[in-house]
mmCIF file with all atom_site columns, C-alpha atoms in Angstrom:
data_model
loop_
_atom_site.group_PDB
_atom_site.id
_atom_site.type_symbol
_atom_site.label_atom_id
_atom_site.label_alt_id
_atom_site.label_comp_id
_atom_site.label_asym_id
_atom_site.label_entity_id
_atom_site.label_seq_id
_atom_site.pdbx_PDB_ins_code
_atom_site.Cartn_x
_atom_site.Cartn_y
_atom_site.Cartn_z
_atom_site.occupancy
_atom_site.B_iso_or_equiv
_atom_site.pdbx_formal_charge
_atom_site.auth_seq_id
_atom_site.auth_comp_id
_atom_site.auth_asym_id
_atom_site.auth_atom_id
_atom_site.pdbx_PDB_model_num
ATOM 1   C CA . GLN A 1 1   ? 105.218 -49.680 24.082 1.00 85.00 ? 1   GLN A CA 1
ATOM 2   C CA . VAL A 1 2   ? 108.737 -49.273 25.474 1.00 94.00 ? 2   VAL A CA 1
ATOM 3   C CA . VAL A 1 3   ? 109.477 -47.252 28.581 1.00 97.00 ? 3   VAL A CA 1
ATOM 4   C CA . LEU A 1 4   ? 112.429 -44.975 28.524 1.00 98.00 ? 4   LEU A CA 1
ATOM 5   C CA . VAL A 1 5   ? 114.300 -43.737 31.604 1.00 96.00 ? 5   VAL A CA 1
ATOM 6   C CA . GLU A 1 6   ? 116.976 -40.938 31.385 1.00 94.00 ? 6   GLU A CA 1
ATOM 7   C CA . SER A 1 7   ? 119.861 -40.964 33.777 1.00 89.00 ? 7   SER A CA 1
ATOM 8   C CA . LYS A 1 8   ? 120.095 -38.085 36.121 1.00 83.00 ? 8   LYS A CA 1
ATOM 9   C CA . GLY A 1 9   ? 121.443 -35.293 33.976 1.00 78.00 ? 9   GLY A CA 1
ATOM 10  C CA . GLY A 1 10  ? 123.536 -33.362 36.445 1.00 84.00 ? 10  GLY A CA 1
ATOM 11  C CA . GLU A 1 11  ? 125.570 -30.205 36.230 1.00 90.00 ? 11  GLU A CA 1
ATOM 12  C CA . ALA A 1 12  ? 128.723 -29.427 34.644 1.00 94.00 ? 12  ALA A CA 1
ATOM 13  C CA . GLN A 1 13  ? 130.816 -26.304 33.849 1.00 96.00 ? 13  GLN A CA 1
ATOM 14  C CA . VAL A 1 14  ? 131.268 -24.472 30.652 1.00 97.00 ? 14  VAL A CA 1
ATOM 15  C CA . GLY A 1 15  ? 133.848 -26.316 28.494 1.00 97.00 ? 15  GLY A CA 1
ATOM 16  C CA . GLU A 1 16  ? 133.380 -29.690 30.175 1.00 97.00 ? 16  GLU A CA 1
ATOM 17  C CA . SER A 1 17  ? 131.635 -32.875 28.751 1.00 96.00 ? 17  SER A CA 1
ATOM 18  C CA . LEU A 1 18  ? 128.609 -34.654 29.940 1.00 96.00 ? 18  LEU A CA 1
ATOM 19  C CA . THR A 1 19  ? 127.152 -37.905 28.761 1.00 96.00 ? 19  THR A CA 1
ATOM 20  C CA . LEU A 1 20  ? 123.399 -38.673 29.149 1.00 97.00 ? 20  LEU A CA 1
ATOM 21  C CA . SER A 1 21  ? 122.047 -42.220 29.007 1.00 97.00 ? 21  SER A CA 1
ATOM 22  C CA . CYS A 1 22  ? 118.473 -43.542 28.356 1.00 98.00 ? 22  CYS A CA 1
ATOM 23  C CA . SER A 1 23  ? 117.662 -47.036 29.234 1.00 97.00 ? 23  SER A CA 1
ATOM 24  C CA . ALA A 1 24  ? 114.760 -48.936 27.535 1.00 97.00 ? 24  ALA A CA 1
ATOM 25  C CA . SER A 1 25  ? 112.504 -51.431 29.077 1.00 97.00 ? 25  SER A CA 1
ATOM 26  C CA . LYS A 1 26  ? 112.958 -53.816 26.266 1.00 94.00 ? 26  LYS A CA 1
ATOM 27  C CA . SER A 1 27  ? 115.223 -54.544 23.206 1.00 94.00 ? 27  SER A CA 1
ATOM 28  C CA . ILE A 1 28  ? 116.064 -51.432 21.196 1.00 93.00 ? 28  ILE A CA 1
ATOM 29  C CA . VAL A 1 29  ? 116.643 -53.617 18.207 1.00 91.00 ? 29  VAL A CA 1
ATOM 30  C CA . GLY A 1 30  ? 113.073 -53.121 17.049 1.00 90.00 ? 30  GLY A CA 1
ATOM 31  C CA . LEU A 1 31  ? 113.103 -49.371 17.714 1.00 91.00 ? 31  LEU A CA 1
ATOM 32  C CA . THR A 1 32  ? 113.975 -48.271 14.178 1.00 92.00 ? 32  THR A CA 1
ATOM 33  C CA . CYS A 1 33  ? 114.585 -44.561 15.346 1.00 96.00 ? 33  CYS A CA 1
ATOM 34  C CA . MET A 1 34  ? 115.782 -43.138 18.551 1.00 97.00 ? 34  MET A CA 1
ATOM 35  C CA . GLY A 1 35  ? 116.664 -39.560 19.382 1.00 98.00 ? 35  GLY A CA 1
ATOM 36  C CA . TRP A 1 36  ? 117.309 -36.827 21.890 1.00 98.00 ? 36  TRP A CA 1
ATOM 37  C CA . PHE A 1 37  ? 115.348 -33.626 22.296 1.00 98.00 ? 37  PHE A CA 1
ATOM 38  C CA . ARG A 1 38  ? 115.862 -30.780 24.733 1.00 98.00 ? 38  ARG A CA 1
ATOM 39  C CA . GLN A 1 39  ? 113.683 -27.814 25.974 1.00 98.00 ? 39  GLN A CA 1
ATOM 40  C CA . ALA A 1 40  ? 115.205 -24.789 27.711 1.00 96.00 ? 40  ALA A CA 1
ATOM 41  C CA . PRO A 1 41  ? 112.997 -22.426 29.787 1.00 93.00 ? 41  PRO A CA 1
ATOM 42  C CA . GLY A 1 42  ? 110.863 -20.284 27.490 1.00 95.00 ? 42  GLY A CA 1
ATOM 43  C CA . LYS A 1 43  ? 111.870 -22.102 24.330 1.00 96.00 ? 43  LYS A CA 1
ATOM 44  C CA . GLU A 1 44  ? 110.275 -24.574 22.212 1.00 96.00 ? 44  GLU A CA 1
ATOM 45  C CA . ARG A 1 45  ? 111.418 -28.296 22.289 1.00 96.00 ? 45  ARG A CA 1
ATOM 46  C CA . GLU A 1 46  ? 114.081 -29.023 19.662 1.00 96.00 ? 46  GLU A CA 1
ATOM 47  C CA . GLY A 1 47  ? 115.412 -32.098 18.262 1.00 97.00 ? 47  GLY A CA 1
ATOM 48  C CA . VAL A 1 48  ? 119.176 -32.537 19.061 1.00 97.00 ? 48  VAL A CA 1
ATOM 49  C CA . ALA A 1 49  ? 120.112 -35.823 17.445 1.00 98.00 ? 49  ALA A CA 1
ATOM 50  C CA . SER A 1 50  ? 118.737 -38.985 16.062 1.00 98.00 ? 50  SER A CA 1
ATOM 51  C CA . ILE A 1 51  ? 119.878 -42.377 14.902 1.00 96.00 ? 51  ILE A CA 1
ATOM 52  C CA . ILE A 1 52  ? 118.132 -44.843 12.647 1.00 94.00 ? 52  ILE A CA 1
ATOM 53  C CA . ASN A 1 53  ? 118.800 -48.552 12.187 1.00 89.00 ? 53  ASN A CA 1
ATOM 54  C CA . GLY A 1 54  ? 121.002 -49.051 9.297  1.00 85.00 ? 54  GLY A CA 1
ATOM 55  C CA . GLY A 1 55  ? 121.796 -45.491 8.992  1.00 85.00 ? 55  GLY A CA 1
ATOM 56  C CA . GLY A 1 56  ? 124.127 -42.935 10.513 1.00 88.00 ? 56  GLY A CA 1
ATOM 57  C CA . PRO A 1 57  ? 123.281 -40.172 13.043 1.00 95.00 ? 57  PRO A CA 1
ATOM 58  C CA . SER A 1 58  ? 121.774 -36.908 12.451 1.00 96.00 ? 58  SER A CA 1
ATOM 59  C CA . TYR A 1 59  ? 122.159 -33.742 14.346 1.00 96.00 ? 59  TYR A CA 1
ATOM 60  C CA . PHE A 1 60  ? 120.493 -30.324 14.671 1.00 94.00 ? 60  PHE A CA 1
ATOM 61  C CA . ASP A 1 61  ? 122.457 -27.501 12.877 1.00 90.00 ? 61  ASP A CA 1
ATOM 62  C CA . SER A 1 62  ? 123.804 -25.994 16.200 1.00 86.00 ? 62  SER A CA 1
ATOM 63  C CA . ALA A 1 63  ? 125.486 -29.340 17.042 1.00 85.00 ? 63  ALA A CA 1
ATOM 64  C CA . LYS A 1 64  ? 128.851 -28.066 15.471 1.00 79.00 ? 64  LYS A CA 1
ATOM 65  C CA . GLY A 1 65  ? 130.507 -31.379 16.219 1.00 92.00 ? 65  GLY A CA 1
ATOM 66  C CA . ARG A 1 66  ? 129.856 -31.129 20.064 1.00 97.00 ? 66  ARG A CA 1
ATOM 67  C CA . PHE A 1 67  ? 127.103 -33.826 20.172 1.00 97.00 ? 67  PHE A CA 1
ATOM 68  C CA . THR A 1 68  ? 127.518 -37.470 19.727 1.00 97.00 ? 68  THR A CA 1
ATOM 69  C CA . ILE A 1 69  ? 124.588 -39.900 19.705 1.00 97.00 ? 69  ILE A CA 1
ATOM 70  C CA . SER A 1 70  ? 125.176 -43.696 20.106 1.00 97.00 ? 70  SER A CA 1
ATOM 71  C CA . LYS A 1 71  ? 123.382 -46.740 21.287 1.00 96.00 ? 71  LYS A CA 1
ATOM 72  C CA . ASP A 1 72  ? 124.379 -50.029 22.927 1.00 96.00 ? 72  ASP A CA 1
ATOM 73  C CA . LYS A 1 73  ? 122.006 -52.758 21.774 1.00 95.00 ? 73  LYS A CA 1
ATOM 74  C CA . ARG A 1 74  ? 123.364 -55.307 24.285 1.00 97.00 ? 74  ARG A CA 1
ATOM 75  C CA . LYS A 1 75  ? 122.449 -52.757 27.145 1.00 97.00 ? 75  LYS A CA 1
ATOM 76  C CA . ASN A 1 76  ? 119.296 -51.441 25.436 1.00 97.00 ? 76  ASN A CA 1
ATOM 77  C CA . THR A 1 77  ? 120.703 -47.892 26.029 1.00 97.00 ? 77  THR A CA 1
ATOM 78  C CA . LEU A 1 78  ? 120.904 -44.785 24.100 1.00 97.00 ? 78  LEU A CA 1
ATOM 79  C CA . TYR A 1 79  ? 123.604 -42.157 24.837 1.00 97.00 ? 79  TYR A CA 1
ATOM 80  C CA . LEU A 1 80  ? 124.295 -38.526 24.094 1.00 97.00 ? 80  LEU A CA 1
ATOM 81  C CA . GLN A 1 81  ? 127.569 -37.117 24.670 1.00 97.00 ? 81  GLN A CA 1
ATOM 82  C CA . ILE A 1 82  ? 127.844 -33.307 24.880 1.00 97.00 ? 82  ILE A CA 1
ATOM 83  C CA . ASP A 1 83  ? 131.491 -31.830 24.564 1.00 97.00 ? 83  ASP A CA 1
ATOM 84  C CA . ASP A 1 84  ? 132.691 -28.317 25.263 1.00 97.00 ? 84  ASP A CA 1
ATOM 85  C CA . LEU A 1 85  ? 129.395 -27.489 27.106 1.00 97.00 ? 85  LEU A CA 1
ATOM 86  C CA . LYS A 1 86  ? 127.988 -23.956 26.621 1.00 96.00 ? 86  LYS A CA 1
ATOM 87  C CA . PRO A 1 87  ? 125.514 -22.123 28.740 1.00 95.00 ? 87  PRO A CA 1
ATOM 88  C CA . GLU A 1 88  ? 122.907 -22.401 25.985 1.00 95.00 ? 88  GLU A CA 1
ATOM 89  C CA . ASP A 1 89  ? 123.092 -26.247 26.407 1.00 96.00 ? 89  ASP A CA 1
ATOM 90  C CA . ALA A 1 90  ? 121.259 -26.067 29.736 1.00 97.00 ? 90  ALA A CA 1
ATOM 91  C CA . ALA A 1 91  ? 117.807 -27.596 29.234 1.00 97.00 ? 91  ALA A CA 1
ATOM 92  C CA . VAL A 1 92  ? 115.771 -30.561 30.067 1.00 97.00 ? 92  VAL A CA 1
ATOM 93  C CA . TYR A 1 93  ? 116.778 -33.436 27.721 1.00 97.00 ? 93  TYR A CA 1
ATOM 94  C CA . TYR A 1 94  ? 114.403 -36.177 26.588 1.00 98.00 ? 94  TYR A CA 1
ATOM 95  C CA . CYS A 1 95  ? 115.105 -39.359 24.845 1.00 98.00 ? 95  CYS A CA 1
ATOM 96  C CA . ALA A 1 96  ? 112.532 -40.687 22.453 1.00 98.00 ? 96  ALA A CA 1
ATOM 97  C CA . ALA A 1 97  ? 111.986 -43.848 20.332 1.00 97.00 ? 97  ALA A CA 1
ATOM 98  C CA . SER A 1 98  ? 109.824 -44.861 17.465 1.00 95.00 ? 98  SER A CA 1
ATOM 99  C CA . GLY A 1 99  ? 108.203 -48.179 16.823 1.00 88.00 ? 99  GLY A CA 1
ATOM 100 C CA . ALA A 1 100 ? 109.276 -50.572 14.342 1.00 88.00 ? 100 ALA A CA 1
ATOM 101 C CA . SER A 1 101 ? 107.980 -48.508 11.400 1.00 88.00 ? 101 SER A CA 1
ATOM 102 C CA . VAL A 1 102 ? 109.045 -44.933 10.786 1.00 88.00 ? 102 VAL A CA 1
ATOM 103 C CA . VAL A 1 103 ? 109.409 -42.581 7.936  1.00 90.00 ? 103 VAL A CA 1
ATOM 104 C CA . THR A 1 104 ? 113.136 -42.305 7.532  1.00 92.00 ? 104 THR A CA 1
ATOM 105 C CA . ARG A 1 105 ? 113.111 -38.533 6.702  1.00 93.00 ? 105 ARG A CA 1
ATOM 106 C CA . ALA A 1 106 ? 110.944 -37.807 9.785  1.00 93.00 ? 106 ALA A CA 1
ATOM 107 C CA . CYS A 1 107 ? 113.578 -39.584 12.015 1.00 95.00 ? 107 CYS A CA 1
ATOM 108 C CA . LYS A 1 108 ? 116.549 -37.916 10.347 1.00 94.00 ? 108 LYS A CA 1
ATOM 109 C CA . GLU A 1 109 ? 114.935 -34.520 10.613 1.00 95.00 ? 109 GLU A CA 1
ATOM 110 C CA . ARG A 1 110 ? 113.984 -35.289 14.256 1.00 95.00 ? 110 ARG A CA 1
ATOM 111 C CA . GLN A 1 111 ? 110.333 -34.573 13.783 1.00 95.00 ? 111 GLN A CA 1
ATOM 112 C CA . ALA A 1 112 ? 108.525 -35.245 16.839 1.00 94.00 ? 112 ALA A CA 1
ATOM 113 C CA . SER A 1 113 ? 105.807 -37.132 14.928 1.00 93.00 ? 113 SER A CA 1
ATOM 114 C CA . ALA A 1 114 ? 108.282 -39.941 14.266 1.00 94.00 ? 114 ALA A CA 1
ATOM 115 C CA . PHE A 1 115 ? 108.543 -40.809 17.893 1.00 96.00 ? 115 PHE A CA 1
ATOM 116 C CA . ARG A 1 116 ? 106.050 -42.901 19.923 1.00 96.00 ? 116 ARG A CA 1
ATOM 117 C CA . SER A 1 117 ? 107.695 -43.098 23.290 1.00 97.00 ? 117 SER A CA 1
ATOM 118 C CA . TRP A 1 118 ? 109.356 -40.411 25.323 1.00 97.00 ? 118 TRP A CA 1
ATOM 119 C CA . GLY A 1 119 ? 111.366 -40.458 28.571 1.00 97.00 ? 119 GLY A CA 1
ATOM 120 C CA . GLN A 1 120 ? 110.436 -38.331 31.554 1.00 96.00 ? 120 GLN A CA 1
ATOM 121 C CA . GLY A 1 121 ? 113.347 -35.909 30.911 1.00 96.00 ? 121 GLY A CA 1
ATOM 122 C CA . THR A 1 122 ? 116.443 -35.035 32.854 1.00 96.00 ? 122 THR A CA 1
ATOM 123 C CA . GLN A 1 123 ? 117.797 -31.562 33.649 1.00 96.00 ? 123 GLN A CA 1
ATOM 124 C CA . VAL A 1 124 ? 121.316 -30.521 32.477 1.00 97.00 ? 124 VAL A CA 1
ATOM 125 C CA . THR A 1 125 ? 122.744 -27.530 34.231 1.00 97.00 ? 125 THR A CA 1
ATOM 126 C CA . VAL A 1 126 ? 125.719 -25.533 32.809 1.00 97.00 ? 126 VAL A CA 1
ATOM 127 C CA . SER A 1 127 ? 127.607 -23.260 35.108 1.00 95.00 ? 127 SER A CA 1
ATOM 128 C CA . SER A 1 128 ? 130.289 -20.842 34.346 1.00 88.00 ? 128 SER A CA 1
#
């Protein structure tokens, strides 16, 4: 099973951009689906973005073009760029990965059941 480690999230101001990274302990080529989730205080965890091998990215409805998920297979790293930060983006962000086999729909819909490995989470703080 792969170990995922998110970079330190950090703090940014409203309107700024922030990029999170998630390093995998082994090649991500065999990880068919990778994604980002977030959980704000008092709220349920929600799937923010996912990306599946051979397919494009999928985003939650509130993304509105501000989120970009990408991966670098050479560095075994997953990224999430958040542009035009808003106060509601403040949360703990988690990266996650499936195994070699995954239900495509579950990945694209960012269903937690599609993911087997999870990072420890990183805090994103947005100040005004």
